[in-house]
Structure formats: structure tokens, C-alpha cells
Coordinates of C-alpha atoms in Angstrom, one line a residue:
Chain Q
N867 CA -4.7 -13.5 -10.5
A868 CA -1.7 -15.0 -12.1
G869 CA 0.1 -16.2 -8.9
V870 CA 3.7 -15.9 -8.0
M871 CA 5.4 -15.5 -11.4
Q872 CA 9.3 -17.1 -11.7
N873 CA 11.1 -16.5 -14.7
P874 CA 13.2 -18.3 -16.3
R875 CA 11.9 -21.7 -15.5
H876 CA 15.3 -23.1 -16.3
L877 CA 18.5 -21.3 -16.6
V878 CA 21.9 -22.7 -17.6
R879 CA 25.2 -20.6 -16.9
R880 CA 28.8 -21.7 -17.3
R881 CA 31.1 -21.2 -14.4
G882 CA 31.9 -17.6 -13.9
Q883 CA 29.1 -16.1 -15.4
E884 CA 26.0 -14.2 -13.9
A885 CA 22.5 -15.6 -13.1
R886 CA 19.5 -13.3 -12.8
L887 CA 16.3 -14.8 -11.5
R888 CA 13.0 -12.8 -11.3
C889 CA 9.9 -13.1 -9.3
S890 CA 6.7 -11.2 -9.9
P891 CA 4.8 -11.4 -6.6
M892 CA 1.0 -11.9 -6.6
K893 CA -1.2 -8.8 -7.3
G894 CA -1.4 -6.6 -4.4
H895 CA 1.6 -8.2 -2.6
S896 CA 4.5 -6.2 -1.5
H897 CA 6.7 -8.6 0.1
V898 CA 8.9 -11.4 -1.4
Y899 CA 10.9 -14.4 0.1
W900 CA 13.4 -16.2 -1.5
Y901 CA 14.4 -19.9 -0.7
R902 CA 17.1 -22.2 -2.4
Q903 CA 16.4 -25.9 -2.5
L904 CA 19.4 -27.9 -3.5
P905 CA 18.8 -31.4 -4.8
E906 CA 17.1 -34.0 -2.4
E907 CA 17.0 -31.1 0.2
G908 CA 14.7 -29.0 2.0
L909 CA 13.9 -25.2 1.7
K910 CA 16.4 -22.8 3.1
F911 CA 15.4 -19.2 3.6
M912 CA 18.0 -16.6 1.7
V913 CA 16.2 -13.0 1.8
Y914 CA 13.1 -11.3 2.7
L915 CA 12.3 -8.1 1.1
Q916 CA 9.7 -5.3 0.8
K917 CA 9.5 -2.8 -1.9
E918 CA 12.7 -1.1 -2.0
N919 CA 14.0 -2.6 1.4
I920 CA 15.7 -5.8 2.2
I921 CA 14.2 -6.8 5.6
D922 CA 16.4 -10.0 6.4
E923 CA 19.2 -11.4 4.5
S924 CA 20.7 -13.5 7.2
G925 CA 20.3 -16.7 4.8
M926 CA 22.1 -15.2 1.9
P927 CA 25.7 -16.0 1.3
K928 CA 27.9 -12.9 2.0
E929 CA 29.6 -13.1 -1.4
R930 CA 28.5 -13.2 -4.9
F931 CA 24.7 -13.0 -4.0
S932 CA 22.3 -10.0 -3.8
A933 CA 18.7 -9.4 -4.0
E934 CA 16.3 -6.4 -4.7
F935 CA 12.7 -5.5 -4.9
P936 CA 12.1 -2.1 -6.9
K937 CA 9.5 0.2 -6.6
E938 CA 8.5 -1.2 -10.1
G939 CA 9.0 -4.3 -11.4
P940 CA 9.9 -7.9 -10.3
S941 CA 12.4 -9.1 -7.5
I942 CA 15.4 -10.0 -8.5
L943 CA 18.0 -12.5 -7.2
R944 CA 21.2 -11.9 -8.6
I945 CA 24.3 -14.5 -8.5
Q946 CA 27.6 -13.2 -9.8
Q947 CA 30.5 -15.6 -10.9
V948 CA 28.4 -18.6 -10.5
V949 CA 30.0 -21.8 -9.3
R950 CA 28.8 -25.5 -9.8
G951 CA 27.5 -25.4 -6.0
D952 CA 25.1 -22.8 -6.9
S953 CA 23.0 -25.4 -8.8
A954 CA 19.8 -25.6 -7.5
A955 CA 16.0 -24.6 -7.5
Y956 CA 15.2 -21.1 -6.5
F957 CA 11.6 -20.3 -5.2
C958 CA 10.1 -17.2 -4.3
A959 CA 7.0 -16.8 -2.3
S960 CA 5.0 -13.5 -1.7
S961 CA 2.5 -12.0 0.8
P962 CA 0.4 -9.0 1.1
L963 CA 1.6 -8.3 4.6
S964 CA 4.5 -9.4 6.7
T965 CA 3.8 -13.0 8.2
G966 CA 2.2 -12.6 11.4
Q967 CA -0.1 -9.7 10.6
G968 CA -2.9 -11.6 9.1
F969 CA -1.0 -13.5 6.5
D970 CA 0.1 -17.0 7.3
G971 CA 0.9 -19.5 4.5
Y972 CA 3.0 -19.2 1.6
T973 CA 2.2 -19.3 -2.2
F974 CA 5.3 -20.1 -4.0
G975 CA 6.2 -19.6 -7.7
S976 CA 7.0 -22.4 -9.8
G977 CA 10.9 -21.8 -9.2
T978 CA 13.9 -21.5 -11.2
R979 CA 16.1 -24.4 -11.8
L980 CA 19.7 -23.3 -12.2
T981 CA 22.2 -25.6 -13.6
V982 CA 26.0 -24.4 -13.9
V983 CA 28.1 -26.2 -15.9
Chain D
G1399 CA 16.8 -19.4 15.5
E1400 CA 14.2 -22.1 15.3
N1401 CA 15.3 -25.5 15.0
V1402 CA 13.0 -27.5 13.3
E1403 CA 13.3 -31.4 12.9
Q1404 CA 11.1 -33.9 10.7
H1405 CA 10.8 -37.7 11.4
P1406 CA 10.9 -39.7 9.5
S1407 CA 13.2 -38.6 6.6
T1408 CA 11.6 -41.4 4.4
L1409 CA 8.3 -43.3 4.8
S1410 CA 6.9 -46.4 2.8
V1411 CA 3.1 -47.2 3.2
Q1412 CA 1.2 -49.7 1.4
E1413 CA -1.8 -47.9 -0.4
G1414 CA -5.0 -47.7 1.8
D1415 CA -2.8 -47.4 5.1
S1416 CA -2.2 -44.5 7.3
A1417 CA 0.8 -42.2 7.4
V1418 CA 2.1 -40.0 10.1
I1419 CA 5.0 -37.5 9.9
K1420 CA 5.9 -35.5 13.2
C1421 CA 7.6 -32.0 13.3
T1422 CA 9.6 -30.9 16.4
Y1423 CA 10.2 -27.3 17.0
S1424 CA 12.4 -25.3 19.4
D1425 CA 10.9 -21.9 19.8
S1426 CA 7.9 -21.9 22.4
A1427 CA 6.8 -18.7 20.9
S1428 CA 6.0 -20.3 17.5
N1429 CA 2.2 -19.7 16.8
Y1430 CA 1.6 -21.1 13.4
F1431 CA 2.1 -24.6 12.0
P1432 CA 1.6 -25.5 8.4
W1433 CA 2.5 -28.5 6.3
Y1434 CA 3.4 -28.4 2.7
K1435 CA 3.6 -30.9 -0.2
Q1436 CA 6.0 -30.8 -2.9
E1437 CA 5.3 -33.4 -5.8
L1438 CA 8.7 -34.2 -7.9
G1439 CA 9.8 -31.1 -10.1
K1440 CA 7.1 -29.0 -8.5
R1441 CA 6.6 -26.1 -6.1
P1442 CA 5.6 -26.8 -2.3
Q1443 CA 2.1 -26.0 -1.8
L1444 CA 0.3 -25.5 1.4
I1445 CA -1.9 -28.4 2.2
I1446 CA -3.1 -27.8 6.0
D1447 CA -2.2 -25.7 8.8
I1448 CA -3.3 -25.0 12.4
R1449 CA -2.9 -22.4 14.7
S1450 CA -1.6 -22.3 18.4
N1451 CA -5.2 -21.9 19.8
V1452 CA -6.3 -25.1 18.3
G1453 CA -5.3 -28.8 19.2
E1454 CA -6.4 -30.4 15.9
K1455 CA -7.8 -29.7 12.6
K1456 CA -9.0 -32.1 9.7
D1457 CA -9.6 -31.8 5.8
Q1458 CA -11.0 -34.9 4.3
R1459 CA -8.2 -37.4 4.5
I1460 CA -5.6 -35.4 6.0
A1461 CA -5.3 -34.0 9.7
V1462 CA -2.6 -31.8 11.8
T1463 CA -2.5 -32.3 15.3
L1464 CA -0.7 -29.9 17.8
N1465 CA 1.1 -30.2 21.2
K1466 CA 2.2 -27.0 22.2
T1467 CA 3.6 -28.0 25.4
A1468 CA 5.8 -30.8 23.9
K1469 CA 6.5 -28.6 20.9
H1470 CA 5.7 -30.5 18.1
F1471 CA 2.9 -31.0 15.5
S1472 CA 2.0 -33.8 13.1
L1473 CA 0.5 -34.5 9.9
H1474 CA -2.0 -37.6 9.7
I1475 CA -2.8 -38.8 6.1
T1476 CA -5.2 -41.7 6.2
E1477 CA -6.6 -44.2 3.4
T1478 CA -3.2 -43.1 1.4
Q1479 CA -3.1 -43.2 -2.4
P1480 CA -0.5 -43.1 -4.9
E1481 CA -1.0 -39.6 -5.6
D1482 CA 0.0 -38.8 -2.1
S1483 CA 3.5 -39.7 -2.8
A1484 CA 5.5 -36.3 -2.4
V1485 CA 7.8 -35.0 -0.1
Y1486 CA 6.2 -33.0 3.0
F1487 CA 7.6 -30.1 4.9
C1488 CA 6.6 -28.7 8.2
A1489 CA 7.4 -24.8 8.2
P1490 CA 6.4 -23.6 11.9
K1491 CA 6.3 -19.6 12.1
S1492 CA 7.9 -18.0 15.0
P1493 CA 8.9 -14.3 16.0
S1494 CA 12.5 -13.3 14.9
G1495 CA 14.0 -10.1 14.3
G1496 CA 10.7 -8.0 14.5
Y1497 CA 8.6 -10.1 12.1
Q1498 CA 7.3 -13.8 11.8
K1499 CA 9.9 -15.8 10.3
V1500 CA 9.2 -19.4 8.8
T1501 CA 11.8 -22.2 9.1
F1502 CA 11.1 -25.3 6.8
G1503 CA 11.8 -28.8 8.0
T1504 CA 14.2 -31.1 6.3
G1505 CA 11.3 -32.9 4.8
T1506 CA 9.8 -36.3 4.7
K1507 CA 9.6 -38.2 1.6
L1508 CA 6.3 -40.3 1.4
Q1509 CA 5.9 -43.4 -0.9
V1510 CA 2.7 -45.0 -1.4
I1511 CA 3.1 -48.5 -3.0
P1512 CA 0.0 -49.6 -4.8

């Protein structure tokens, strides 16, 4: 089991470009959670997705950010027209079931470190 | 939503001493209480957890204690070693919007001085 895979590990984008971050959950997992971590800060919830459904996007900025988890393939976090303030580490975690149904702790991917120049 | 606070925000201890980090939460319905360790430049990793029907759990040099009445739980590290230096996050789980939502604390930076 390869664990939660995120790529790329590092991503540099110029202001105004688009950033696409990918997260492949652990084998057999169908729930994905995205978190953002600004330098020297904690983990902020962004979005929770199941296959083909967004369950909770209350932590996602209303503009420029979107997420999907298609039936086939990885979950994608997309940031359009990036700004310097988007520079952060983006982590995803996956679970086989929704938390509260027998699954408790998170296994995180290695993260994508986005730098906007 | 759940309000989660950690204290202290930074902690320096001499190698071999003990360290205690406290996490206070607001939702009395919270039912799962984990601690994560994040080393510099790495992913957060679950190190110990406790459920609401248990008061204390120990795993070698680390332990977690829970006080549901007061709505706080604590991480205890004994005989600290330099490799314990990291940022520690609590992340209680509470029902929200039809599923169990996890809210991370602000983190405690632990420095173990050799």
C-alpha cells in the first residue's frame, strides 16, 4: 500500500497562473480531505470530498479555488490566478469511510509546497 | 463550529525532562481526541489518540489524558529526546453537518535541548 500520494511535491507558479495539486488516496479509500498550512501556522480545513461529490467546502475560499474527486483518478485541488498569499503547504488525507463510522485518525500525504513568485 | 486551543504555543525543555501540552475544545459532543506530530518540512503523523470512554492511554514515553467534563485533553511526553522536537497538534473530532469533522489546534512547537 503506497499510502496517500500527493504530487507535485513542490510547485512554483507566477502570479496569475493556475496551480493544480493532485492527491491519490490510499487504496480502497473513497474520502479525501484537503488542508492548507501557511508557514509557521496550523492546518486549516479546506474541503472534504467523496467520489464525485463535495461534502463540505466550508473552508475553501469562494473565489479562485475549486476541488474535485472524479470517479476515476486522483482528487484535484485547483487554484486559479494564484497570488502570493496562496503560498503554503497543501496536505490531503484519505479515509475508507466518513470519520465517525469506524475510522478515526488521518493518514496524510507528503504535501505539495506551492510557492507563488 | 468547534473552537480548539492549545497551550503553550512554544515549549523548551532539557533533554530527559517531561513535556505537557494541553488542548481545550468547545464541543461537548466531541468523541475522539488524537495528537499529531509534525517534524520540520514533513507531514503530520498520528502519534496517539483516545476515545471518549477512556480517561488515559499510554504508549511508551507518550500518554494522553482526557477530562471530558472540563473539555480538555493533554499530551504527556516523558524522558524527552532531541528527536521529540517538532510541532504537535491536537485535532478533536465532533459531529458537524452530518459527519464527524476534525478541527486542528494551532500547534505547540516543542524544542528539546540536548
